[in-house]
Coordinates of C-alpha atoms in Angstrom, one line a residue:
Chain A
X137 CA 0.0 -0.1 -0.1
X138 CA 1.9 3.0 -1.1
X139 CA 1.3 6.2 0.8
X140 CA 2.5 8.7 -1.7
X141 CA 0.2 8.8 -4.8
X142 CA 1.7 7.2 -7.7
X143 CA 1.5 9.2 -11.0
X144 CA -1.5 8.5 -13.1
X145 CA -1.1 6.2 -15.9
X146 CA -4.5 5.7 -17.6
X147 CA -7.7 7.9 -16.7
X148 CA -11.1 8.3 -18.1
X149 CA -13.0 11.5 -18.1
X150 CA -16.7 11.8 -18.2
X151 CA -17.1 8.6 -20.1
X152 CA -20.6 7.9 -21.4
X153 CA -21.4 4.6 -23.3
X154 CA -24.4 3.4 -25.0
X155 CA -25.5 0.1 -26.5
X156 CA -28.0 1.4 -29.0
X157 CA -30.3 3.8 -27.2
X158 CA -29.5 2.3 -23.7
X159 CA -26.9 4.1 -21.6
X160 CA -24.7 1.6 -19.9
X161 CA -22.0 4.0 -18.4
X162 CA -22.7 7.4 -17.0
X163 CA -20.1 10.0 -16.7
X164 CA -17.3 7.9 -15.3
X165 CA -14.2 9.8 -14.4
X166 CA -11.5 7.6 -13.0
X167 CA -7.6 7.6 -12.5
X168 CA -5.5 4.4 -12.5
X169 CA -2.3 4.9 -10.7
X170 CA 0.9 3.6 -12.2
X171 CA 2.2 0.2 -11.0
X172 CA -0.8 -0.2 -8.9
X173 CA -3.7 -2.7 -9.0
X174 CA -7.2 -1.4 -9.3
X175 CA -10.1 -3.5 -9.0
X176 CA -13.7 -2.8 -10.2
X177 CA -16.5 -4.5 -8.3
X178 CA -20.3 -4.3 -8.7
X179 CA -23.2 -6.5 -9.3
X180 CA -23.9 -8.1 -12.6
X181 CA -24.9 -5.6 -15.3
X182 CA -23.2 -2.7 -13.4
X183 CA -21.1 -1.7 -16.1
X184 CA -17.8 -2.9 -14.9
X185 CA -17.0 -5.0 -18.0
X186 CA -18.3 -2.5 -20.3
X187 CA -16.1 0.0 -18.7
X188 CA -12.8 -2.2 -18.8
X189 CA -13.5 -3.1 -22.4
X190 CA -13.4 0.7 -23.5
X191 CA -9.9 1.1 -22.0
X192 CA -8.3 -0.6 -24.9
X193 CA -11.1 0.0 -27.3
X194 CA -12.6 -3.5 -27.3
X195 CA -16.2 -1.9 -27.4
X196 CA -15.5 -1.0 -31.0
X197 CA -15.9 -4.5 -31.9
X198 CA -19.6 -4.5 -31.0
X199 CA -21.8 -2.9 -33.4
X200 CA -24.3 -0.1 -32.5
X201 CA -22.3 1.3 -29.5
X202 CA -21.3 4.7 -28.9
X203 CA -18.7 6.5 -26.6
X204 CA -18.4 9.9 -25.5
X205 CA -15.7 11.4 -23.1
X206 CA -11.9 10.9 -23.1
X207 CA -9.6 7.9 -22.3
X208 CA -6.1 9.2 -21.5
X209 CA -3.1 7.0 -21.4
X210 CA 0.0 9.1 -20.2
X211 CA -2.2 11.9 -20.9
X212 CA -2.8 11.3 -24.6
X213 CA -6.5 10.3 -25.7
X214 CA -6.2 6.8 -27.0
X215 CA -9.6 7.3 -29.0
X216 CA -7.5 9.4 -31.3
X217 CA -4.6 7.1 -31.8
X218 CA -4.1 3.9 -34.0
X219 CA -6.1 1.2 -32.3
X220 CA -3.5 -1.5 -32.8
X221 CA -0.8 0.8 -31.2
X222 CA -3.2 1.3 -28.2
X223 CA -3.7 -2.5 -27.7
X224 CA 0.1 -3.1 -27.8
X225 CA 0.3 -0.8 -24.7
X226 CA -3.0 -1.8 -23.1
X227 CA -3.2 -5.6 -23.0
X228 CA -6.4 -7.6 -22.2
X229 CA -7.1 -11.0 -20.5
X230 CA -10.6 -12.4 -20.5
X231 CA -13.0 -14.3 -18.1
X232 CA -12.6 -17.4 -20.4
X233 CA -9.1 -18.4 -21.2
X234 CA -8.9 -18.3 -25.0
X235 CA -5.8 -19.8 -26.4
X236 CA -5.1 -20.3 -30.0
X237 CA -5.5 -23.6 -31.5
X238 CA -1.7 -23.7 -31.8
X239 CA 1.2 -24.9 -29.6
X240 CA 2.1 -23.2 -26.3
X241 CA 5.1 -21.7 -27.9
X242 CA 3.2 -20.2 -30.7
X243 CA 0.5 -18.8 -28.5
X244 CA 3.1 -16.7 -26.9
X245 CA 5.0 -15.9 -30.1
X246 CA 1.8 -15.0 -32.1
X247 CA 1.6 -11.4 -30.7
X248 CA 5.1 -10.8 -31.6
X249 CA 4.8 -12.1 -35.0
X250 CA 1.6 -10.2 -36.0
X251 CA 3.1 -6.9 -34.7
X252 CA 6.2 -7.2 -36.9
X253 CA 8.7 -8.3 -34.2
X254 CA 12.1 -7.6 -35.6
X255 CA 14.2 -10.1 -33.8
X256 CA 15.3 -13.4 -35.1
X257 CA 14.3 -16.9 -34.0
X258 CA 16.6 -16.7 -30.8
X259 CA 15.1 -13.4 -29.7
X260 CA 11.6 -14.8 -30.2
X261 CA 12.5 -17.8 -28.1
X262 CA 14.0 -15.4 -25.4
X263 CA 10.7 -13.5 -25.2
X264 CA 8.4 -16.5 -25.1
X265 CA 10.5 -18.0 -22.1
X266 CA 10.6 -14.6 -20.4
X267 CA 7.0 -14.2 -20.6
X268 CA 6.1 -17.7 -19.4
X269 CA 8.3 -17.2 -16.4
X270 CA 6.6 -13.9 -15.7
X271 CA 3.3 -15.8 -16.0
X272 CA 4.5 -18.4 -13.5
X273 CA 4.0 -21.0 -16.0
X274 CA 7.6 -21.7 -17.3
X275 CA 8.2 -24.5 -15.0
X276 CA 5.2 -26.4 -15.8
X277 CA 5.4 -26.1 -19.7
X278 CA 9.1 -25.9 -20.5
X279 CA 9.2 -29.6 -21.6
X280 CA 6.3 -29.4 -23.8
X281 CA 6.3 -25.9 -25.5
X282 CA 5.4 -27.5 -28.9
X283 CA 2.4 -29.4 -27.7
X284 CA -1.1 -28.0 -28.2
X285 CA -2.3 -25.3 -25.7
X286 CA -5.6 -27.1 -25.3
X287 CA -3.7 -29.6 -23.3
X288 CA -3.2 -27.4 -20.6
X289 CA -5.5 -27.2 -17.5
X290 CA -7.9 -24.1 -17.3
X291 CA -5.6 -22.3 -14.8
X292 CA -2.7 -23.0 -17.1
X293 CA -4.6 -21.7 -20.1
X294 CA -5.4 -18.6 -18.4
X295 CA -1.7 -18.0 -17.5
X296 CA -0.9 -18.7 -21.1
X297 CA -3.2 -16.2 -22.0
X298 CA -1.3 -13.6 -19.4
X299 CA 1.9 -14.8 -21.0
X300 CA 0.7 -13.9 -24.3
X301 CA -0.6 -10.5 -23.2
X302 CA 2.9 -9.8 -21.6
X303 CA 5.0 -10.9 -24.5
X304 CA 4.4 -7.4 -26.2
X305 CA 5.4 -5.9 -22.9
X306 CA 2.2 -3.8 -22.4
X307 CA 2.1 -0.8 -19.9
X308 CA -1.3 -1.6 -18.7
X309 CA -2.9 -5.0 -18.3
X310 CA -6.6 -5.3 -18.2
X311 CA -8.3 -8.5 -16.6
X312 CA -11.7 -9.2 -17.0
X313 CA -12.8 -11.8 -14.5
X314 CA -9.8 -13.7 -15.1
X315 CA -10.3 -16.2 -12.2
X316 CA -14.1 -16.9 -12.4
X317 CA -13.6 -20.2 -14.1
X318 CA -10.7 -21.3 -12.0
X319 CA -10.5 -23.2 -8.8
X320 CA -8.9 -21.7 -5.6
X321 CA -5.3 -22.8 -6.3
X322 CA -5.3 -21.7 -9.8
X323 CA -6.8 -18.5 -8.5
X324 CA -4.1 -18.2 -5.9
X325 CA -1.5 -18.5 -8.6
X326 CA -3.0 -15.8 -10.8
X327 CA -3.3 -13.5 -7.9
X328 CA 0.3 -13.9 -6.8
X329 CA 1.4 -13.4 -10.4
X330 CA -0.5 -10.1 -10.4
X331 CA 1.5 -8.9 -7.3
X332 CA 4.6 -9.9 -9.2
X333 CA 3.7 -8.0 -12.4
X334 CA 2.8 -5.0 -10.6
X335 CA 6.2 -3.4 -10.4
X336 CA 6.3 -3.1 -14.1
X337 CA 2.6 -3.0 -15.2
X338 CA -0.3 -1.1 -14.3
X339 CA -3.2 -3.6 -13.7
X340 CA -7.0 -3.1 -13.8
X341 CA -9.0 -6.2 -12.8
X342 CA -12.8 -6.6 -13.0
X343 CA -13.9 -9.1 -10.5
X344 CA -17.3 -10.1 -9.0
X345 CA -15.3 -11.6 -6.1
X346 CA -15.2 -8.9 -3.5
X347 CA -12.7 -11.1 -1.6
X348 CA -10.6 -11.2 -4.8
X349 CA -10.6 -7.3 -4.9
X350 CA -9.9 -7.1 -1.3
X351 CA -6.8 -9.3 -1.7
X352 CA -5.3 -8.1 -4.8
X353 CA -5.9 -4.5 -5.1
X354 CA -4.8 -1.2 -4.0
X355 CA -7.6 0.8 -5.1
X356 CA -11.1 -0.4 -5.6
X357 CA -14.0 1.2 -7.6
X358 CA -17.6 0.3 -7.0
X359 CA -20.0 0.5 -9.9
X360 CA -23.8 0.3 -9.8
X361 CA -26.2 0.7 -12.6
X362 CA -23.6 2.3 -14.9
X363 CA -22.4 4.8 -12.4
X364 CA -19.2 4.8 -10.3
X365 CA -20.6 5.0 -6.9
X366 CA -17.3 5.1 -5.0
X367 CA -13.6 4.9 -5.8
X368 CA -11.1 4.8 -2.9
X369 CA -8.3 2.8 -1.5
X370 CA -9.1 -0.9 -1.0
X371 CA -8.6 -0.4 2.6
X372 CA -11.1 2.2 2.8
X373 CA -13.7 0.5 0.8
X374 CA -13.5 -2.8 2.7
X375 CA -13.2 -1.1 6.2
X376 CA -14.9 2.1 6.2
X377 CA -16.6 2.9 2.8
X378 CA -18.2 6.4 2.5
X379 CA -21.2 5.4 0.7
X380 CA -24.1 3.5 1.9
X381 CA -24.5 1.6 -1.2
X382 CA -21.0 0.5 -1.2
X383 CA -21.3 -0.7 2.4
X384 CA -24.4 -2.6 1.6
X385 CA -22.7 -4.5 -1.2
X386 CA -19.3 -5.2 0.4
X387 CA -21.1 -6.4 3.4
X388 CA -23.5 -8.8 1.3
X389 CA -26.7 -6.9 2.0
X390 CA -27.6 -6.6 -1.6
X391 CA -26.2 -7.2 -4.9
Chain B
X1387 CA 6.2 -16.8 -0.8
X1388 CA 2.5 -15.9 -0.8
X1389 CA 1.7 -12.3 -0.4
X1390 CA -0.6 -12.9 2.7
X1391 CA 2.4 -14.8 4.3
X1392 CA 4.5 -11.7 4.0
X1393 CA 2.0 -9.5 5.7
X1394 CA 1.6 -11.9 8.5
X1395 CA 5.3 -12.0 9.0
X1396 CA 5.2 -8.1 9.0
X1397 CA 2.7 -8.4 11.9
X1398 CA 4.7 -10.9 13.8
X1399 CA 7.7 -8.7 13.7
X1400 CA 5.7 -5.7 15.0
X1401 CA 4.1 -7.6 17.8
X1402 CA 7.8 -9.0 18.7
X1403 CA 9.0 -5.3 18.5
X1404 CA 6.3 -4.4 20.9
X1405 CA 7.0 -7.2 23.2
X1406 CA 10.6 -6.5 23.4
X1407 CA 9.8 -2.8 24.5
X1408 CA 7.4 -4.1 27.1
X1409 CA 9.9 -6.7 28.4
X1410 CA 12.5 -4.0 28.9
X1411 CA 10.1 -1.9 30.5
X1412 CA 9.3 -4.4 33.1
X1413 CA 12.9 -5.0 33.5
X1414 CA 13.8 -1.5 33.9
X1415 CA 11.0 -0.5 36.3
X1416 CA 11.9 -3.3 38.7
X1417 CA 15.5 -2.4 38.7
X1418 CA 14.7 1.3 39.2
X1419 CA 12.7 0.2 42.2
X1420 CA 15.4 -2.1 43.7
X1421 CA 18.4 0.0 43.0
X1422 CA 16.5 3.3 43.6
X1423 CA 17.6 4.3 40.0
X1424 CA 15.9 7.5 38.9
X1425 CA 17.1 7.3 35.2
X1426 CA 15.8 3.9 34.7
X1427 CA 12.5 4.9 36.1
X1428 CA 12.3 7.8 33.7
X1429 CA 13.3 5.6 30.8
X1430 CA 10.2 3.4 31.4
X1431 CA 8.0 6.5 31.5
X1432 CA 9.5 7.9 28.3
X1433 CA 9.0 4.5 26.5
X1434 CA 5.3 4.4 27.3
X1435 CA 4.0 6.4 24.4
X1436 CA 6.0 4.1 22.1
X1437 CA 4.3 0.9 23.4
X1438 CA 1.0 2.7 22.9
X1439 CA 1.7 3.7 19.5
X1440 CA 2.6 0.2 18.5
X1441 CA -0.5 -1.0 20.1
X1442 CA -2.5 1.2 17.7
X1443 CA -0.4 0.1 14.8
X1444 CA -1.0 -3.7 15.4
X1445 CA -4.7 -3.1 15.8
X1446 CA -4.7 -1.3 12.4
X1447 CA -2.7 -4.2 10.7
X1448 CA -5.0 -6.9 12.2
X1449 CA -8.3 -5.1 11.3
X1450 CA -7.0 -4.6 7.7
X1451 CA -5.9 -8.1 7.4
X1452 CA -9.3 -9.3 8.7
X1453 CA -11.2 -7.0 6.2
X1454 CA -9.1 -7.7 3.1
X1455 CA -7.7 -11.4 3.4
X1456 CA -10.5 -13.6 4.7
X1457 CA -8.2 -15.5 7.0
X1458 CA -9.2 -19.0 8.0
X1459 CA -7.7 -21.8 10.2
X1460 CA -4.3 -20.9 11.7
X1461 CA -4.1 -17.6 10.1
X1462 CA -7.4 -16.7 11.7
X1463 CA -6.3 -17.8 15.1
X1464 CA -3.0 -16.0 14.6
X1465 CA -4.9 -12.7 13.9
X1466 CA -7.4 -13.0 16.8
X1467 CA -4.6 -14.2 19.2
X1468 CA -2.5 -11.1 18.0
X1469 CA -5.2 -8.7 18.9
X1470 CA -5.6 -10.2 22.5
X1471 CA -1.8 -10.4 22.8
X1472 CA -1.5 -6.8 21.7
X1473 CA -4.0 -5.6 24.4
X1474 CA -2.4 -7.6 27.2
X1475 CA 1.1 -6.3 26.2
X1476 CA -0.1 -2.8 26.2
X1477 CA -1.5 -3.3 29.7
X1478 CA 1.8 -4.8 30.8
X1479 CA 3.3 -1.7 29.7
X1480 CA 0.9 0.5 31.7
X1481 CA 1.8 -1.6 34.7
X1482 CA 5.5 -1.2 34.1
X1483 CA 4.9 2.5 34.0
X1484 CA 3.1 2.3 37.3
X1485 CA 5.9 0.6 38.8
X1486 CA 8.3 3.0 37.7
X1487 CA 6.3 5.8 39.2
X1488 CA 6.1 4.1 42.5
X1489 CA 10.0 3.5 42.4
X1490 CA 10.1 7.2 41.9
X1491 CA 7.9 8.0 44.7
X1492 CA 9.8 5.5 47.0
X1493 CA 12.9 7.4 46.6
X1494 CA 11.4 10.1 48.9
X1495 CA 10.8 7.6 51.6
X1496 CA 13.4 5.4 53.5
X1497 CA 12.9 1.6 52.6
X1498 CA 10.9 -0.3 54.9
X1499 CA 13.6 -3.3 55.0
X1500 CA 15.7 -4.9 52.3
X1501 CA 13.2 -6.2 49.6
X1502 CA 13.0 -9.9 49.2
X1503 CA 9.6 -11.2 48.2
X1504 CA 9.0 -8.2 45.8
X1505 CA 12.3 -8.9 43.6
X1506 CA 11.3 -12.6 43.8
X1507 CA 7.8 -11.8 42.3
X1508 CA 9.4 -9.6 39.9
X1509 CA 11.8 -12.2 38.4
X1510 CA 9.1 -14.9 38.4
X1511 CA 6.6 -12.5 36.3
X1512 CA 9.6 -11.5 34.1
X1513 CA 10.3 -15.1 33.4
X1514 CA 6.6 -15.9 32.7
X1515 CA 6.5 -13.1 30.2
X1516 CA 9.7 -14.2 28.5
X1517 CA 8.6 -17.8 28.3
X1518 CA 5.0 -17.0 27.0
X1519 CA 6.7 -14.7 24.1
X1520 CA 9.2 -17.5 23.4
X1521 CA 6.4 -19.9 23.2
X1522 CA 4.5 -17.6 20.8
X1523 CA 7.7 -17.1 18.7
X1524 CA 8.3 -21.0 18.6
X1525 CA 4.7 -22.0 18.4
X1526 CA 5.4 -24.2 21.5
X1527 CA 2.3 -25.0 23.3
X1528 CA 3.9 -27.0 26.2
X1529 CA 6.1 -24.0 26.8
X1530 CA 2.9 -21.9 27.1
X1531 CA 1.1 -24.3 29.5
X1532 CA 4.1 -24.2 31.7
X1533 CA 3.4 -20.5 32.3
X1534 CA 0.0 -21.3 33.4
X1535 CA 1.5 -23.1 36.5
X1536 CA 3.5 -20.2 37.6
X1537 CA 0.6 -17.9 38.2
X1538 CA -0.6 -19.4 41.6
X1539 CA 2.8 -18.9 42.8
X1540 CA 2.8 -15.2 41.9
X1541 CA -0.5 -15.0 43.8
X1542 CA 1.0 -16.6 46.8
X1543 CA 4.0 -14.2 46.8
X1544 CA 1.5 -11.2 46.7
X1545 CA -0.4 -12.5 49.6
X1546 CA 2.8 -12.9 51.6
X1547 CA 3.9 -9.3 50.5
X1548 CA 0.5 -8.0 51.6
X1549 CA 0.6 -9.8 54.9
X1550 CA 4.0 -8.7 55.8
X1551 CA 3.4 -5.1 54.8
X1552 CA 0.1 -4.8 56.7
X1553 CA 2.0 -6.1 59.9
X1554 CA 4.8 -3.6 59.5
X1555 CA 2.4 -0.8 58.9
X1556 CA 0.5 -2.0 62.4
X1557 CA 4.0 -1.7 64.1
X1558 CA 5.1 1.5 62.7
X1559 CA 2.6 4.0 61.1
X1560 CA 5.6 6.1 59.9
X1561 CA 6.3 3.7 57.2
X1562 CA 2.7 3.8 55.8
X1563 CA 3.4 5.9 52.7
X1564 CA 6.4 3.6 51.5
X1565 CA 4.3 0.4 52.5
X1566 CA 1.5 1.8 50.4
X1567 CA 3.8 2.1 47.3
X1568 CA 5.1 -1.3 47.8
X1569 CA 1.5 -2.8 48.1
X1570 CA 0.8 -1.0 44.7
X1571 CA 4.0 -2.5 43.2
X1572 CA 3.1 -6.1 44.4
X1573 CA -0.4 -5.5 42.9
X1574 CA 1.2 -4.4 39.6
X1575 CA 3.3 -7.4 39.4
X1576 CA 0.5 -9.7 40.2
X1577 CA -1.5 -8.2 37.3
X1578 CA 1.6 -8.5 34.8
X1579 CA 1.4 -12.4 35.9
X1580 CA -2.2 -12.4 35.1
X1581 CA -1.6 -10.7 31.6
X1582 CA 1.4 -13.2 31.0
X1583 CA -1.1 -16.0 31.7
X1584 CA -3.6 -14.5 29.3
X1585 CA -0.8 -14.6 26.6
X1586 CA 0.1 -18.0 27.4
X1587 CA -3.5 -19.1 27.0
X1588 CA -3.6 -17.5 23.6
X1589 CA -0.5 -19.1 22.5
X1590 CA -2.1 -22.5 23.3
X1591 CA -4.9 -21.6 21.2
X1592 CA -3.1 -20.4 18.5
X1593 CA -0.9 -23.4 18.3
X1594 CA -3.4 -26.1 19.1
X1595 CA -6.7 -24.6 18.5
X1596 CA -7.9 -25.4 21.9
X1597 CA -9.3 -23.0 24.6
X1598 CA -7.7 -23.5 27.8
X1599 CA -9.1 -20.3 29.5
X1600 CA -11.5 -20.8 32.6
X1601 CA -10.7 -24.6 32.5
X1602 CA -12.6 -24.5 29.3
X1603 CA -10.7 -27.9 28.2
X1604 CA -13.1 -29.8 30.5
X1605 CA -16.0 -28.8 28.0
X1606 CA -14.1 -30.5 25.0
X1607 CA -14.6 -29.2 21.4
X1608 CA -18.1 -30.3 20.9
X1609 CA -19.5 -26.7 20.5
X1610 CA -17.5 -25.9 17.5
X1611 CA -19.1 -29.0 15.8
X1612 CA -15.9 -31.2 16.2
X1613 CA -16.5 -34.8 17.3
X1614 CA -16.4 -35.2 21.1
X1615 CA -13.6 -37.4 22.2

């Protein structure tokens, strides 16, 4: 828990988001501090997943949506930049692990290749190993790098997806309920991994598991009905929230 | 290492830091009394705010970990034990402070007679505290139980001190002010023994998960849903 506020890496300014005529997000203004973990919590349908998807412009893959407001990465509006460049800097890991139907090695190397990685074979090998080490998966897969990724367990597949996201060295890592399909041991591995990654990456995690938010994050934002009700240190949110809605949600009285 | 384990270790270190200060305070207050050493008494009084601030720090850490980490099993017992040991240590710090104040007051009065039972009580409660802290550090329930046995001895010594001082006061009312100070010292030492006993009981609970307070062992563990033996 850092006492001095870290510089803000990513922020949104007055973000509104619509699916057709339905407004899913109402004026979200939020700062994500560098090298810290921010958790977004709230009941189903509160807009937390919609929100995290806007942070690397994944929302643009859904037709009929509209976004107003600003999303600033290091002060620059990502909505005005090249979308591929944005996604290189802001990586995403999804709820359901989605390895490609390729080998373990190729899953991690893929991002490098499609982004025109200049290094040779040895350099790619090095990045793949480094990424798998960072994702705490290397020891488990180093002897079967050229086997299909589908042979891995659910937890391993999720860490493979994290390794794939890390290969391009993103500055921000977004995770949308990354552990909801995993058992407690696999979940603990991912959580420990997040602590290890924090020193070099700014992390945003959406979770409907409040205990997970409490365990892993430095800051927590509570969403309800498309609005951000409260944003505070995780300590404050779980010990002494300022809003009644937050208190009711974290104590399990509704939601 | 798990992140939570690191946090628990930090809490452990803070508790030990507090225990070290408290131990030193008792030691200094008793020496201040026996040796009529003003500097040592004043050091105890100076250290008390440090102990108080550690108490608040430890409460803060435990509350945070309870709120954020959903501790279970030994982790949960460790955190609840830490809260209680914290309170006992802080009280012991207060009592050491009271003894230091009495030691300063006694410097204005002639000693009733060379002290024998009070130093004996002091060394007994100091050894109780050392043992229960050692038991805490090593997770040694047997050592903790050995502390429980010493409490009766401390109580007996206190009774002996009371009786002797009352008899002396009846013979010589001129020593009443000094005797009252010493009665309070004996009372404070006896209370330190009680707090050490509490800590020892918490250590047994921490290590074994068995509640030995108020002879609760006789009730067995049926209430918590475990199989009765």
